[in-house]
XYZ file of C-alpha atoms in Angstrom:
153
model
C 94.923 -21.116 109.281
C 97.297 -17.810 109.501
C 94.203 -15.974 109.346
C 92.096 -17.309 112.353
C 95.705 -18.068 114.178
C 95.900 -14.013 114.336
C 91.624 -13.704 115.137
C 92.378 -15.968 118.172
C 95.358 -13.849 119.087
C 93.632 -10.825 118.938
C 90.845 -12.287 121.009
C 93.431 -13.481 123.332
C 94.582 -10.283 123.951
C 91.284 -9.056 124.694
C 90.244 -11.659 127.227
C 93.843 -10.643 129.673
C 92.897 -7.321 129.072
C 89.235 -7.169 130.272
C 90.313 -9.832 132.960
C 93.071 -7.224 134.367
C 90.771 -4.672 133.939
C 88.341 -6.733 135.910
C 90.268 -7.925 138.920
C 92.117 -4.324 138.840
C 88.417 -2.868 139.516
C 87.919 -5.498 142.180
C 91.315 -4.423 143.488
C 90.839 -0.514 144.029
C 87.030 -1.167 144.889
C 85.608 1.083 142.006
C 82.033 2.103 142.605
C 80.504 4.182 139.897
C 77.384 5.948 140.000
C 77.313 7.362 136.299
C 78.928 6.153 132.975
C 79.342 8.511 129.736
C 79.299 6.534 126.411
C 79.139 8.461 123.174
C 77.720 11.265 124.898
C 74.856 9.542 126.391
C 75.326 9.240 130.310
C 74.293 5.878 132.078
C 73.134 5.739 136.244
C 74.100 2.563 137.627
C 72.067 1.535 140.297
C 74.686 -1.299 142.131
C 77.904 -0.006 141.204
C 79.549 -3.841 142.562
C 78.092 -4.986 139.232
C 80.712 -3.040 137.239
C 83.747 -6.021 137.579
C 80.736 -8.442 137.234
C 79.793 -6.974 133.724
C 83.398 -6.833 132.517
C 83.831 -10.753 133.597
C 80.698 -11.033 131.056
C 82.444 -9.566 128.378
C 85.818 -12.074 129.124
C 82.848 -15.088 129.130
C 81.542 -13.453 125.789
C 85.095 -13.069 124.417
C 85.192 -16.658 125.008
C 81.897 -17.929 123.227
C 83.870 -15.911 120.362
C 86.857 -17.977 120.621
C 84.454 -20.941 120.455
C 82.490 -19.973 117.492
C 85.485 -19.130 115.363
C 86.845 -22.313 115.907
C 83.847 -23.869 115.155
C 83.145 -22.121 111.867
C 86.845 -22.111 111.068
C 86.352 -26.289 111.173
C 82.922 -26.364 109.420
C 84.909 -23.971 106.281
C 88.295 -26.651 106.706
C 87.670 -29.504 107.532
C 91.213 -31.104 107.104
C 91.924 -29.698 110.757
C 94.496 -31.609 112.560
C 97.663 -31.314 114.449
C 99.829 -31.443 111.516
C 101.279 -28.397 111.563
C 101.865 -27.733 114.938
C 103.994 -31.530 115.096
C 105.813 -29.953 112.163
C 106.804 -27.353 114.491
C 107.743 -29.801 117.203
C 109.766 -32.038 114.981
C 111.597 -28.843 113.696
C 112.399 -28.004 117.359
C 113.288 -31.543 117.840
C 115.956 -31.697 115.129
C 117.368 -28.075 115.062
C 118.025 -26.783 111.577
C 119.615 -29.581 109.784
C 116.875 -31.587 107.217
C 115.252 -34.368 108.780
C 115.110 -36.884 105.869
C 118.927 -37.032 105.859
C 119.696 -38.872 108.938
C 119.444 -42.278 109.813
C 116.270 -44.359 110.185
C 117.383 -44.448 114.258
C 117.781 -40.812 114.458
C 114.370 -39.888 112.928
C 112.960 -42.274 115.501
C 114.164 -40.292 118.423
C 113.106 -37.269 116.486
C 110.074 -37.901 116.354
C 110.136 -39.266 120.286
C 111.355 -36.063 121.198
C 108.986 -34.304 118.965
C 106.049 -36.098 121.408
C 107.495 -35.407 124.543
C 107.798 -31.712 123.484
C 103.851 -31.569 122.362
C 103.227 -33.322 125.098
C 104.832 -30.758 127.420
C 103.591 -27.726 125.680
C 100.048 -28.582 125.230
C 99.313 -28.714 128.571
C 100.822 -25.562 129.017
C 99.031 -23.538 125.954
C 95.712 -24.877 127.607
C 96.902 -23.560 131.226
C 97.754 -20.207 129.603
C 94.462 -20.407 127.599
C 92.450 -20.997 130.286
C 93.339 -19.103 132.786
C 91.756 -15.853 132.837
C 88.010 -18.418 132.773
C 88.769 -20.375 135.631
C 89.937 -17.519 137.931
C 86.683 -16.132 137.338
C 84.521 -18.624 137.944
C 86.599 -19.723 141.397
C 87.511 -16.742 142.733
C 85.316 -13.905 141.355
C 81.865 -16.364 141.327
C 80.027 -12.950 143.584
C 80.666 -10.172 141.035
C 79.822 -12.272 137.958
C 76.413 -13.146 140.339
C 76.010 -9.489 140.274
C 76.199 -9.342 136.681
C 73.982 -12.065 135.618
C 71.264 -10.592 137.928
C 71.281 -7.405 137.055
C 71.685 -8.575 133.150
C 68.801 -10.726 133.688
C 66.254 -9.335 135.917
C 67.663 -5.325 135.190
């Protein structure tokens, strides 16, 4: 779990990068004729398709997101939200132990502990999220681009 916690991080950190990247190239209007990779220099005939291609690689980043997740299931099955209510009934409760309070006390514990994963949830998705939907409301043209000239060269 540790280890594809820190594989989604990384990829996290990817996707806000490329999607800065992306909207910062939108921002300045960056049209480039040539690209130099490795020593090997690349022409690019529509140089608008440049923030579309780097969108691509955010979608891609994505699919990765999705297929680690999936394979990360299919490997452990016992997935659930057990852990992460852990954490929410340790917020809940502070540092003291849990099992040493009164039968009423645990019960708002554990009502509190909801209302927090109910709060943050929505708010990890949101954060999550984000970098996809701007793209695909407000930057629909360049990824167009992309597509097209992924597709048809």
């Amino acid at each position: 779990m540790k280890l594809a916690n820190e594989r989604v991080d990384k990829i996290m950190a990817r996707i806000y990068l490329l999607w800065l990247i992306g909207v910062g190239v939108g921002l300045i209007k960056l049209k480039a004729d040539k690209a130099t990779f490795n020593g090997i220099q690349y022409s690019i005939g529509n140089p608008e398709v440049i923030q579309g291609l780097i969108f691509v690689a955010v979608i891609f980043c994505y699919v990765a997101i999705v297929g680690l997740a999936f394979l990360f299931s299919v490997q452990y099955s016992s997935l659930g939200n057990r852990a992460f209510l852990r954490r929410m009934i340790h917020l809940a409760c502070g540092t003291t132990k849990t099992l040493q309070r009164p039968a009423a006390q645990i019960r708002v514990i554990k009502t509190v502990a909801r209302q927090i994963f109910g709060l943050v949830r929505p708010i990890v998705a949101i954060m999550f999220l984000f970098p996809i939907l701007h793209i695909a409301l407000f930057e629909r043209p360049a990824l167009e681009l992309a597509f097209k000239a992924i597709l048809y060269g």
